[in-house]
Amino acid sequence: MLGRDVRKDFPILNVKVNGKPLVYLDSAASSQKPNEVMTAYCKFCESRYANVHRGIHTLGEAATGDYEAARRAIAAFIKAPALEGVIFTRGTTESINLVAHSFGSKFIKHGQAIVLTPMEHHANLIPWQQVAKSVGAELRFIPIKSDGTLDLAEARKLIDHKTALVAVTHVSNVLGTINPVGELVQLAHKVGAKILIDGAQSVPHMPVNLSELNADFYAFSAHKMLGPTGIGVLYGRPEILDDMEPYMTGGEMIREVFLDHATWNKLPYKFEAGTPAIAEAVSLTAAVAYLEEIGMDRIEQFDQHLTMHALEKLSAEPKLQIYGPRTFRGGVVSFNVPGVHPHDLAALLDREGVAIRAGHHCCQPLMRWLGVQATARASVYLYNTLDDIDQLVAAVRTARAILA
Amino acid sequence: MTDLYSDILLDHYKLPRNKGKLAEETHSMEGKNPLCGDELILHLKLVDDRIADISFEGNGCAISMASASMLTEDLKGRTIAEVQKRIEQFRSFIREGKVPDGEPMDDMTSLAGVAQLPVRVKCATLPWTTMEEALKSIPE
């Protein structure tokens, strides 16, 4: 389905965990890295490394060229309408905090509303709670229907003329719900509001076309898409970014500095204070190339195929509780085994070499909505197999036999 | 790695000792691990400065619930001073995974493997931290 055997590109898949072959089902937390990404990092450090945008020397030029090539690569990958809107951050969390700080504090006014959903990751909730508190704005939440999808009829009522911003996740990291972001963009723009989309769980798994989507802000991380940790992206519409103040101040984001004041650099550098993650940007280029070579359409189909297999197999297990929509969903499956706390389940699965996530997944309000303290979560990516899913199910049975 | 889910631990999880309310409690204390959702209530019946009876109610992982069950068995009949000493012993036992000299940990020895798992230490210590809070709530 992927067109070739990708597993040989991921050396970690040869690692034994507790004497068993690794079954890695925690890619929603962080993905593994192919040889190409690791090699790109090493090669760059071995032969081209220097700081960027400063050095008047050969390596400085080479590194700057590679760093800016990374920006072009990621811009092409998400079909960003404008290159200067592609800002490198440390990750999704920093991207959202940047918008909350620089857009929120200036453009969200007392009495206005910020519209969110109860399925947001804490990283797309707490920054808005802070903005709402500091400016005196109202937080509104689009309700989730019992099938795990958003109630769009309610969204149409909630997104009104008082709304300054809509901030919503593209794909839920717990329910796997794929939200209708295109419609939400239209609803937001119809009332003159801006919209931020948390793409942490979408960009790695499906084609994302920001030219079509027309969102004002879009945030995601490299480490969930085969890339390194410590780097992520905020795409922002340049005309909005131009009106925002810098998030962090210091080197690189300035144009001219006097003892008592300074002026700002042009986009995107205005929002890239300090030395950026240079080698990480270069290896992100390799990750993007790797994903593009296989094709995001194929990856999406493959993830779907594995997810549907997981849903089918887990649904056949007696009394097992599965959360989220049953069709049209992202590659995460959250579940609970009666009588087995998710932490115990994860620990027992680990004995079988099966790595899953257990806990609240940084979504405590959603856990409350589900009426649970925590869930177990298996998440797939292109290096998983149907056999991995069967191993998961077998390990769940073993764990249940021990604990329940 | 030591097997976390030993028979002793599973036995305490599946057949918890002293689980439920206490008819004549004099003190109670609630403890929670908000990050994982483990929660429990300790019920105490103090006569003079001795724990005449103790029970617990709760919801959580096998480690936290087994640890609570073991705690009630271990502390029943001890004086407050003895309990305070025992809490310290349990702490250093969980930190280092070693049984203190001359102070057998009995069934709690089955929690030794937790010492190697920082994320599970808080599960094992929750009942003990709650006990410490309960003691603090008792006027001198």
XYZ file of C-alpha atoms in Angstrom:
544
model
C 0.000 0.000 0.000
C 2.932 2.342 0.696
C 4.686 1.227 -2.449
C 7.720 -0.145 -0.602
C 8.934 -1.641 2.646
C 9.601 1.343 4.891
C 10.395 -0.654 8.021
C 14.014 -1.177 7.012
C 14.460 2.617 7.142
C 13.735 2.683 10.881
C 16.616 1.097 12.828
C 14.744 1.350 16.140
C 12.345 -1.336 14.933
C 15.180 -3.833 15.473
C 15.419 -2.954 19.161
C 14.202 -5.579 21.626
C 12.075 -4.368 24.522
C 12.013 -6.699 27.506
C 13.294 -9.436 25.217
C 10.474 -8.935 22.687
C 10.525 -7.235 19.284
C 9.354 -3.632 19.608
C 5.761 -2.913 18.620
C 5.688 0.877 18.629
C 2.148 2.206 18.864
C 2.827 5.635 20.354
C 3.463 7.778 17.288
C 0.802 10.319 18.261
C 3.121 11.194 21.162
C 6.249 11.178 19.011
C 7.198 9.344 15.848
C 10.321 7.299 15.217
C 13.002 8.555 12.821
C 14.138 7.026 9.539
C 17.833 6.724 8.601
C 17.445 9.576 6.113
C 16.550 12.033 8.889
C 19.365 10.957 11.191
C 21.863 10.980 8.343
C 20.815 14.459 7.260
C 21.410 15.747 10.793
C 24.859 14.138 11.010
C 25.965 15.109 7.502
C 25.016 18.719 8.099
C 26.909 18.831 11.400
C 29.907 17.089 9.839
C 30.332 19.325 6.843
C 28.134 22.420 6.723
C 27.372 23.557 10.256
C 27.594 27.190 11.344
C 25.203 29.767 12.762
C 22.745 31.254 10.301
C 22.135 34.783 8.985
C 25.383 36.103 10.520
C 28.561 34.453 9.394
C 30.367 36.143 6.529
C 32.137 32.916 5.760
C 31.612 29.831 3.664
C 29.988 27.638 6.288
C 27.762 30.467 7.462
C 26.484 30.822 3.905
C 26.022 27.065 3.544
C 24.098 26.743 6.820
C 21.915 29.760 6.025
C 21.160 28.264 2.619
C 20.177 24.922 4.153
C 18.080 26.558 6.858
C 16.151 28.652 4.345
C 15.802 25.615 2.088
C 14.075 23.913 5.022
C 11.598 26.776 5.175
C 10.870 26.417 1.458
C 10.518 22.643 1.795
C 8.028 22.859 4.646
C 6.132 25.688 2.911
C 5.759 23.520 -0.197
C 4.764 20.528 1.937
C 1.798 22.350 3.496
C 1.198 24.475 0.372
C 1.627 27.640 2.396
C 0.310 30.659 0.493
C 3.307 32.795 1.556
C 6.855 31.782 2.452
C 7.315 34.667 4.889
C 4.402 33.300 6.936
C 6.347 30.114 7.762
C 7.909 30.619 11.194
C 10.118 28.042 12.844
C 9.292 27.574 16.521
C 10.167 24.868 19.029
C 6.908 23.033 18.348
C 3.114 23.203 18.308
C 2.948 24.424 21.898
C 5.286 27.335 21.263
C 3.486 28.164 18.010
C 0.151 28.458 19.828
C 1.692 30.397 22.692
C 3.176 32.797 20.157
C -0.268 33.505 18.692
C -1.885 33.749 22.120
C 0.740 36.205 23.275
C 1.299 38.329 20.191
C -2.146 38.191 18.580
C -4.300 37.541 21.647
C -3.030 40.303 23.873
C -3.340 42.929 21.120
C -6.373 41.923 19.086
C -8.708 40.093 21.464
C -10.672 42.642 23.404
C -12.665 42.734 26.612
C -16.129 41.271 26.026
C -15.124 39.350 22.897
C -15.165 35.558 22.678
C -12.614 32.840 21.984
C -14.285 29.715 20.623
C -12.656 26.346 21.398
C -13.728 22.723 21.767
C -13.595 20.416 24.799
C -11.313 18.074 22.827
C -8.388 20.506 22.707
C -4.956 19.451 23.851
C -3.957 21.491 26.918
C -1.547 23.353 24.610
C -4.524 24.768 22.697
C -6.588 25.484 25.817
C -4.445 26.950 28.556
C -2.898 29.753 26.435
C -6.466 30.910 25.631
C -7.553 30.654 29.249
C -4.657 32.974 30.055
C -5.562 35.417 27.276
C -9.226 35.382 28.311
C -8.253 36.109 31.890
C -5.890 38.935 31.024
C -8.085 40.787 28.521
C -11.490 39.869 29.924
C -12.682 37.716 27.027
C -15.177 34.888 27.166
C -14.278 31.239 26.454
C -16.889 29.285 24.490
C -16.822 25.609 23.650
C -18.359 23.877 20.625
C -19.979 20.773 22.155
C -18.985 17.253 21.149
C -21.766 14.909 20.050
C -21.985 11.414 21.504
C -20.251 9.949 18.430
C -17.172 12.055 19.165
C -17.686 14.621 16.393
C -18.278 18.343 16.834
C -21.798 19.736 16.900
C -21.681 22.066 13.911
C -25.187 23.392 14.488
C -24.012 24.664 17.871
C -20.792 25.957 16.293
C -22.875 28.155 13.959
C -24.556 29.725 16.985
C -21.401 30.061 19.090
C -19.264 31.675 16.385
C -20.994 35.063 16.321
C -20.093 38.734 15.871
C -18.487 38.811 19.323
C -16.013 36.111 18.351
C -12.418 37.275 17.936
C -10.804 33.888 17.448
C -11.650 30.246 16.881
C -8.932 27.796 17.984
C -9.537 24.167 17.178
C -7.589 20.980 16.672
C -7.609 19.460 13.187
C -7.446 15.882 14.511
C -8.110 14.885 18.124
C -5.151 13.144 19.761
C -7.573 11.085 21.889
C -10.731 10.488 19.856
C -9.112 10.477 16.428
C -11.914 12.792 15.292
C -11.088 14.698 12.110
C -12.752 18.056 12.552
C -14.411 19.913 9.646
C -11.842 22.689 9.711
C -12.780 23.988 6.261
C -16.298 24.767 7.456
C -15.000 26.249 10.689
C -12.684 28.569 8.732
C -15.715 29.812 6.777
C -17.808 30.254 9.928
C -15.014 32.245 11.572
C -14.355 34.449 8.552
C -18.055 35.135 8.023
C -18.164 36.988 11.352
C -14.739 38.588 10.928
C -13.008 36.289 13.419
C -9.599 34.702 12.951
C -9.008 30.965 13.195
C -6.072 28.943 14.482
C -5.803 25.245 13.719
C -3.709 22.864 15.804
C -2.256 20.554 13.168
C -0.065 18.443 15.476
C -1.982 15.255 14.595
C -2.907 16.117 11.011
C 0.225 17.283 9.173
C 2.078 13.986 9.823
C -0.813 11.841 8.614
C -2.704 13.498 5.763
C -2.199 15.974 2.934
C -2.660 19.490 4.297
C -3.192 22.301 1.826
C -3.117 25.686 3.519
C -3.754 27.519 0.250
C -7.142 25.833 0.031
C -7.882 25.827 3.741
C -7.320 29.557 4.147
C -6.755 29.355 7.918
C -5.186 32.373 9.613
C -2.833 30.335 11.792
C -1.751 26.719 11.550
C 0.589 25.044 14.066
C 2.440 21.724 14.101
C 5.572 19.901 15.300
C 8.402 18.148 13.455
C 8.887 15.279 15.917
C 5.501 13.733 15.140
C 6.266 13.648 11.378
C 9.532 11.663 11.401
C 11.537 14.815 12.123
C 13.629 15.829 15.111
C 12.466 17.220 18.453
C 12.799 20.892 19.297
C 11.442 22.339 16.086
C 7.965 23.078 14.842
C 6.138 25.476 12.616
C 3.648 28.261 12.871
C 2.101 29.346 9.635
C 0.457 32.724 9.919
C -1.066 35.015 7.320
C 1.620 37.626 6.699
C -0.761 40.584 6.914
C -1.797 39.485 10.422
C 1.753 38.645 11.508
C 2.853 42.091 10.330
C 0.494 43.738 12.801
C 1.571 41.550 15.714
C 4.370 42.409 18.138
C 7.298 39.978 18.548
C 6.784 37.056 20.943
C 10.362 36.911 22.138
C 12.920 39.638 21.739
C 16.673 39.477 21.336
C 18.906 38.661 18.393
C 17.783 38.158 14.790
C 14.278 39.544 15.307
C 15.560 43.145 15.217
C 16.233 45.571 12.414
C 17.823 48.503 14.211
C 18.633 48.850 17.880
C 19.216 52.042 19.797
C 19.881 52.343 23.508
C 16.276 53.114 24.273
C 14.295 51.516 21.443
C 14.439 49.105 18.513
C 12.651 48.294 15.287
C 11.709 44.837 14.106
C 13.046 42.644 11.359
C 10.813 41.624 8.468
C 8.846 38.364 8.433
C 9.436 35.617 9.304
C 12.564 36.688 11.248
C 10.547 39.012 13.486
C 9.309 35.865 15.230
C 12.572 33.899 15.266
C 14.559 35.434 18.097
C 17.881 33.833 18.951
C 19.734 31.048 17.197
C 17.122 28.729 15.695
C 17.168 24.918 15.580
C 19.446 24.804 12.522
C 20.427 21.144 12.271
C 16.867 20.214 13.228
C 15.489 22.322 10.379
C 17.839 20.552 7.981
C 16.744 17.103 9.173
C 13.120 18.241 8.986
C 13.804 18.830 5.286
C 14.829 15.175 5.050
C 11.657 14.100 6.873
C 9.507 16.113 4.472
C 11.342 14.608 1.487
C 10.808 11.122 2.911
C 7.077 11.687 3.455
C 6.670 13.249 0.014
C 8.451 10.397 -1.679
C 5.927 7.954 -0.268
C 3.071 10.390 -0.671
C 0.754 11.788 1.971
C -2.298 10.296 0.235
C -0.808 6.850 0.557
C 0.195 7.433 4.183
C -3.320 8.594 5.012
C -4.829 5.495 3.399
C -2.330 3.222 5.119
C -3.000 4.751 8.568
C -6.743 4.368 7.926
C -6.268 0.742 6.982
C -4.374 0.010 10.234
C -6.806 2.036 12.333
C -9.859 0.254 10.945
C -8.162 -3.075 11.611
C -7.438 -1.975 15.203
C -11.035 -0.802 15.697
C -12.385 -4.056 14.351
C -10.107 -6.260 16.468
C -10.532 -4.257 19.666
C -14.317 -4.070 19.183
C -14.388 -7.865 19.153
C -12.881 -7.952 22.665
C -15.566 -8.394 25.322
C -16.710 -5.215 27.105
C -13.759 -3.206 25.889
C -14.652 0.479 25.733
C -13.518 2.340 22.605
C -13.783 6.120 22.261
C -14.302 8.308 19.230
C -15.890 7.980 15.787
C -15.906 4.555 14.108
C -15.312 5.846 10.589
C -13.389 8.726 8.994
C -10.830 9.233 11.704
C -7.169 9.718 12.464
C -4.731 6.993 13.413
C -5.341 6.946 17.158
C -7.506 4.488 19.072
C -8.258 5.252 22.721
C -9.803 2.533 24.816
C -10.328 1.155 28.297
C -10.327 -2.427 29.499
C -12.814 -2.926 32.364
C -11.018 -3.661 35.624
C -7.619 -2.635 34.281
C -6.268 0.851 34.911
C -4.647 2.212 31.713
C -1.324 2.664 33.514
C -1.276 -0.997 34.497
C -2.302 -1.941 30.982
C 0.551 0.101 29.479
C 3.020 -1.446 31.941
C 1.831 -4.981 31.154
C 1.855 -4.329 27.395
C 5.405 -3.040 27.749
C 6.396 -6.469 29.080
C 5.287 -7.819 25.692
C 7.289 -5.152 23.866
C 4.159 -3.175 22.963
C 4.550 0.585 23.530
C 1.315 2.537 23.948
C 0.378 5.725 25.759
C -1.777 5.733 28.877
C -3.126 8.648 30.830
C -5.122 11.788 30.130
C -3.106 12.667 26.996
C -2.969 16.328 28.073
C -6.760 16.443 27.588
C -8.188 16.485 31.097
C -11.436 18.261 30.109
C -12.020 15.609 27.443
C -11.394 12.829 30.004
C -14.059 14.457 32.176
C -16.412 14.529 29.184
C -15.745 10.819 28.578
C -16.290 10.162 32.290
C -12.929 8.462 32.769
C -9.702 9.262 34.590
C -7.529 8.073 31.757
C -7.468 5.960 28.626
C -5.038 3.653 26.898
C -4.140 4.865 23.427
C -2.611 3.025 20.512
C -1.518 5.225 17.622
C -0.170 4.108 14.278
C 2.138 5.418 11.590
C 3.606 4.269 8.313
C 6.093 1.824 9.907
C 3.381 -0.194 11.681
C 1.879 -3.428 10.379
C -1.366 -5.342 10.778
C 0.692 -7.777 12.815
C 1.544 -4.950 15.255
C -2.173 -4.480 15.857
C -2.652 -8.204 16.426
C 0.238 -8.150 18.927
C -1.507 -5.300 20.706
C -4.731 -7.249 20.951
C -2.900 -10.359 22.185
C -1.074 -8.287 24.811
C -4.377 -6.719 25.925
C -5.740 -10.242 26.462
C -2.680 -11.229 28.485
C -2.966 -8.088 30.619
C -6.642 -8.686 31.209
C -5.993 -12.289 32.251
C -3.487 -11.054 34.834
C -5.401 -8.101 36.258
C -9.110 -8.321 35.649
C 13.610 -5.462 35.655
C 11.834 -6.900 38.664
C 8.343 -7.978 37.763
C 5.988 -5.291 39.017
C 2.913 -7.447 38.923
C 3.950 -10.189 41.339
C 1.440 -12.603 42.832
C 1.588 -10.782 46.172
C 0.791 -7.444 44.578
C -1.988 -8.881 42.425
C -3.464 -10.579 45.460
C -3.707 -7.248 47.297
C -5.202 -5.606 44.192
C -7.826 -8.248 43.577
C -8.625 -8.977 47.235
C -7.869 -5.703 48.987
C -7.558 -5.849 52.780
C -9.521 -3.378 54.887
C -11.394 -1.876 51.958
C -14.545 0.097 52.686
C -15.798 2.611 55.203
C -15.145 2.441 58.940
C -18.051 2.351 61.378
C -16.482 4.542 64.045
C -13.862 6.575 62.306
C -12.261 9.468 64.119
C -10.335 10.821 61.145
C -10.260 10.548 57.371
C -8.143 11.980 54.592
C -8.470 12.108 50.841
C -5.505 11.752 48.509
C -5.282 12.210 44.756
C -2.732 11.953 41.979
C -4.288 14.387 39.530
C -1.935 13.358 36.735
C -3.035 9.735 36.607
C -6.373 9.973 38.405
C -5.538 7.655 41.294
C -7.690 8.593 44.280
C -8.260 7.196 47.732
C -9.703 7.979 51.135
C -8.103 6.664 54.313
C -10.441 6.092 57.272
C -8.855 5.980 60.732
C -10.096 5.095 64.176
C -7.642 6.532 66.640
C -7.778 5.433 70.271
C -5.394 7.548 72.328
C -2.444 7.746 69.983
C -2.857 4.321 68.458
C -4.493 3.275 65.180
C -7.162 0.942 66.506
C -8.659 0.466 63.062
C -8.001 1.604 59.521
C -9.604 1.159 56.104
C -9.467 2.683 52.648
C -11.693 3.365 49.659
C -10.352 4.242 46.263
C -9.951 3.963 42.545
C -6.716 3.664 40.687
C -4.020 1.486 39.229
C -2.990 -1.845 40.695
C 0.162 -0.351 42.243
C -1.672 2.386 44.144
C -4.520 0.171 45.320
C -2.259 -2.710 46.376
C -0.027 -0.241 48.202
C -3.092 1.103 50.057
C -4.155 -2.401 51.016
C -0.664 -3.176 52.297
C -0.554 0.097 54.205
C -3.700 -0.697 56.167
C -2.343 -4.112 57.148
C 0.996 -2.693 58.131
C -0.184 0.288 60.149
C -3.074 -1.217 62.092
C -2.176 -1.191 65.784
C 0.780 1.158 65.477
C 1.117 4.407 67.445
C 1.330 7.755 65.643
C 5.059 7.939 66.360
C 5.526 4.466 64.899
C 3.471 5.382 61.847
C 5.601 8.458 61.235
C 8.738 6.336 61.368
C 7.142 3.765 59.070
C 6.271 6.419 56.466
C 9.921 7.463 56.371
C 11.024 3.845 56.041
C 8.579 3.261 53.193
C 9.826 6.376 51.413
C 13.451 5.357 51.513
C 12.473 1.802 50.581
C 10.669 3.044 47.440
C 13.511 5.446 46.631
C 16.236 2.844 46.914
C 14.392 -0.434 46.490
C 16.180 -1.815 49.582
C 14.564 -3.132 52.733
C 15.769 -1.198 55.794
C 17.926 -3.219 58.249
C 15.921 -5.020 60.894
C 12.583 -3.629 59.638
C 10.927 -6.213 57.383
C 8.633 -4.708 54.749
C 6.610 -7.926 54.467
C 4.229 -7.824 51.484
C 5.444 -4.326 50.622
C 8.682 -5.951 49.447
C 6.712 -6.719 46.275
C 6.778 -2.969 45.515
C 10.594 -2.933 45.301
C 10.532 -2.865 41.467
C 8.747 0.499 41.563
C 12.015 2.127 42.669
C 13.296 1.772 39.086
C 10.203 3.404 37.566
C 10.007 7.107 38.434
C 6.573 7.463 36.840
C 5.105 4.742 39.072
C 6.715 5.882 42.344
C 3.877 8.325 42.911
C 1.353 5.495 42.535
C 3.023 3.482 45.286
C 3.539 6.445 47.601
C 0.048 7.994 47.259
C -1.450 6.050 50.221
C 1.562 6.883 52.366
C 1.520 10.564 51.483
C -2.199 10.590 52.275
C -1.454 8.968 55.647
C 1.102 11.680 56.334
C -1.523 14.328 55.554
C -3.988 12.548 57.832
C -1.497 12.699 60.714
C -0.904 16.403 60.099
C -4.638 17.003 60.439
C -4.682 15.503 63.937
C -4.230 18.145 66.645
C -1.272 17.448 68.941
